[in-house]
Coordinates of N, CA and C in Angstrom, one line a residue:
X6 N -81.4 -56.3 -2.4 CA -81.6 -56.0 -0.9 C -80.2 -56.2 -0.3
X7 N -79.5 -57.4 -0.5 CA -78.3 -57.6 0.1 C -77.2 -56.7 -0.4
X8 N -77.3 -56.2 -1.6 CA -76.4 -55.3 -2.2 C -76.5 -53.9 -1.6
X9 N -77.5 -53.6 -0.9 CA -77.7 -52.4 -0.3 C -77.2 -52.3 1.1
X10 N -77.0 -53.5 1.7 CA -76.6 -53.7 3.1 C -75.0 -53.5 3.2
X11 N -74.6 -52.3 3.8 CA -73.2 -52.1 3.7 C -72.5 -53.1 4.6
X12 N -73.1 -53.7 5.6 CA -72.4 -54.6 6.5 C -71.9 -55.9 5.7
X13 N -72.6 -56.0 4.5 CA -72.3 -57.2 3.7 C -71.4 -56.8 2.5
X14 N -70.9 -55.7 2.5 CA -70.3 -55.2 1.2 C -69.1 -56.1 0.9
X15 N -68.4 -56.8 1.8 CA -67.4 -57.7 1.4 C -67.9 -59.0 0.7
X16 N -69.1 -59.3 0.7 CA -69.7 -60.3 0.1 C -70.3 -60.0 -1.2
X17 N -70.5 -58.8 -1.6 CA -71.1 -58.4 -2.9 C -70.5 -59.1 -4.0
X18 N -69.2 -59.2 -4.2 CA -68.6 -60.0 -5.4 C -69.1 -61.5 -5.3
X19 N -69.1 -62.0 -4.1 CA -69.6 -63.4 -4.1 C -71.1 -63.5 -4.6
X20 N -71.9 -62.5 -4.1 CA -73.2 -62.5 -4.5 C -73.6 -62.5 -6.0
X21 N -72.7 -61.7 -6.6 CA -72.7 -61.6 -8.2 C -72.2 -62.8 -8.7
X22 N -71.2 -63.5 -8.3 CA -70.7 -64.7 -8.9 C -71.7 -65.9 -8.7
X23 N -72.3 -65.9 -7.6 CA -73.2 -66.9 -7.2 C -74.4 -67.0 -8.2
X24 N -74.6 -65.9 -9.0 CA -75.7 -66.0 -9.9 C -75.4 -66.7 -11.1
X25 N -74.1 -67.2 -11.3 CA -73.6 -67.8 -12.5 C -74.3 -69.2 -12.7
X26 N -74.8 -69.5 -13.9 CA -75.3 -70.9 -14.2 C -74.2 -72.0 -14.0
X27 N -72.9 -71.6 -14.0 CA -71.9 -72.5 -13.8 C -71.6 -72.9 -12.4
X28 N -72.2 -72.2 -11.4 CA -72.0 -72.6 -10.1 C -72.8 -73.8 -9.6
X29 N -72.2 -74.8 -9.2 CA -72.9 -76.0 -8.8 C -72.2 -76.6 -7.4
X30 N -73.0 -77.2 -6.7 CA -72.4 -77.9 -5.4 C -72.0 -79.3 -5.6
X31 N -71.6 -80.0 -4.7 CA -71.2 -81.3 -4.7 C -72.4 -82.1 -5.3
X32 N -72.1 -83.1 -6.2 CA -73.2 -83.9 -6.7 C -73.8 -84.8 -5.5
X33 N -75.0 -85.2 -5.6 CA -75.5 -86.1 -4.5 C -75.0 -87.4 -4.8
X34 N -74.5 -88.1 -3.8 CA -74.0 -89.5 -4.0 C -74.1 -90.2 -2.6
X35 N -74.1 -91.5 -2.6 CA -74.2 -92.2 -1.3 C -72.9 -92.1 -0.5
X36 N -71.8 -91.8 -1.1 CA -70.5 -91.8 -0.5 C -70.0 -90.4 -0.2
X37 N -70.9 -89.3 -0.5 CA -70.3 -87.9 -0.4 C -69.7 -87.6 1.0
X38 N -70.4 -88.1 2.0 CA -69.9 -87.9 3.4 C -68.4 -88.5 3.6
X39 N -68.3 -89.6 3.1 CA -66.9 -90.3 3.2 C -65.9 -89.6 2.4
X40 N -66.3 -89.1 1.2 CA -65.4 -88.3 0.5 C -65.0 -86.9 1.1
X41 N -65.9 -86.3 1.7 CA -65.6 -85.0 2.2 C -64.8 -85.2 3.6
X42 N -65.0 -86.3 4.4 CA -64.3 -86.7 5.4 C -62.8 -86.9 5.1
X43 N -62.7 -87.8 4.0 CA -61.3 -88.1 3.6 C -60.6 -86.9 3.1
X44 N -61.2 -86.0 2.4 CA -60.7 -84.9 1.8 C -60.3 -83.9 2.9
X45 N -61.1 -83.7 3.9 CA -60.7 -82.9 5.1 C -59.5 -83.4 5.8
X46 N -59.5 -84.7 6.1 CA -58.4 -85.3 6.8 C -57.1 -85.2 6.1
X47 N -57.1 -85.5 4.9 CA -55.8 -85.4 4.0 C -55.4 -84.0 3.8
X48 N -56.4 -83.0 3.7 CA -56.0 -81.6 3.6 C -55.3 -81.1 4.7
X49 N -55.9 -81.6 5.9 CA -55.3 -81.1 7.2 C -53.8 -81.6 7.3
X50 N -53.5 -82.8 6.9 CA -52.2 -83.4 6.9 C -51.2 -82.6 6.0
X51 N -51.8 -82.1 4.9 CA -50.9 -81.2 4.0 C -50.7 -79.9 4.7
X52 N -51.6 -79.3 5.3 CA -51.5 -78.1 5.9 C -50.5 -78.1 7.1
X53 N -50.4 -79.3 7.7 CA -49.6 -79.5 8.8 C -48.1 -79.9 8.4
X54 N -48.0 -80.1 7.1 CA -46.6 -80.5 6.6 C -46.4 -82.0 6.8
X55 N -47.5 -82.7 7.0 CA -47.4 -84.2 7.3 C -47.4 -85.1 6.0
X56 N -47.8 -84.4 4.9 CA -48.0 -85.1 3.7 C -47.9 -84.0 2.5
X57 N -47.6 -84.6 1.4 CA -47.5 -83.7 0.2 C -49.0 -83.6 -0.4
X58 N -49.3 -82.7 -1.2 CA -50.7 -82.5 -1.8 C -50.9 -83.8 -2.7
X59 N -49.9 -84.2 -3.4 CA -50.2 -85.3 -4.3 C -50.4 -86.5 -3.6
X60 N -49.7 -86.9 -2.5 CA -49.9 -88.0 -1.6 C -51.3 -88.0 -1.0
X61 N -51.7 -86.8 -0.6 CA -53.0 -86.6 0.1 C -54.1 -86.9 -0.9
X62 N -54.0 -86.4 -2.1 CA -55.1 -86.7 -3.1 C -55.1 -88.2 -3.5
X63 N -53.9 -88.9 -3.6 CA -53.8 -90.2 -3.8 C -54.5 -91.0 -2.8
X64 N -54.4 -90.6 -1.5 CA -55.0 -91.3 -0.4 C -56.5 -91.2 -0.4
X65 N -57.0 -90.0 -0.9 CA -58.3 -89.7 -0.9 C -59.0 -90.6 -2.1
X66 N -58.3 -90.7 -3.2 CA -58.7 -91.5 -4.2 C -58.8 -93.0 -3.8
X67 N -57.8 -93.5 -3.1 CA -57.7 -94.9 -2.5 C -58.9 -95.2 -1.7
X68 N -59.2 -94.2 -0.8 CA -60.3 -94.3 0.1 C -61.7 -94.3 -0.5
X69 N -61.8 -93.4 -1.4 CA -63.2 -93.2 -2.1 C -63.4 -93.9 -3.3
X70 N -62.4 -94.3 -4.1 CA -62.8 -95.0 -5.4 C -63.5 -96.2 -5.2
X71 N -63.2 -97.1 -4.2 CA -64.0 -98.3 -4.0 C -65.4 -98.0 -3.7
X72 N -65.7 -97.0 -3.0 CA -67.1 -96.6 -2.6 C -67.8 -96.0 -4.0
X73 N -67.0 -95.3 -4.7 CA -67.6 -94.9 -6.1 C -68.0 -96.0 -7.0
X74 N -67.0 -97.0 -7.0 CA -67.1 -98.2 -7.9 C -68.4 -99.0 -7.4
X75 N -68.6 -99.1 -6.1 CA -69.7 -99.9 -5.6 C -71.0 -99.1 -5.9
X76 N -71.0 -97.7 -5.8 CA -72.3 -97.1 -6.0 C -72.7 -97.2 -7.4
X77 N -71.7 -97.4 -8.4 CA -72.1 -97.5 -9.9 C -72.8 -98.8 -10.1
X78 N -72.7 -99.8 -9.3 CA -73.3 -101.2 -9.5 C -74.7 -101.1 -9.2

């Protein structure tokens, strides 16, 4: 039905790819909100030229790794 709607033609490729068994979302975790927040903040810094991508990802890891370690216990 969606493939027949011409207004959604730009999404047809996505619809086909979304059928893949390899498509997954973020895993459920107690710290997912903190991870996504840190990722968003650090990505914004990179896009504004305030940080390198590597520094940003290092900061995300520094913020989130303690939460991940705590969740494992």
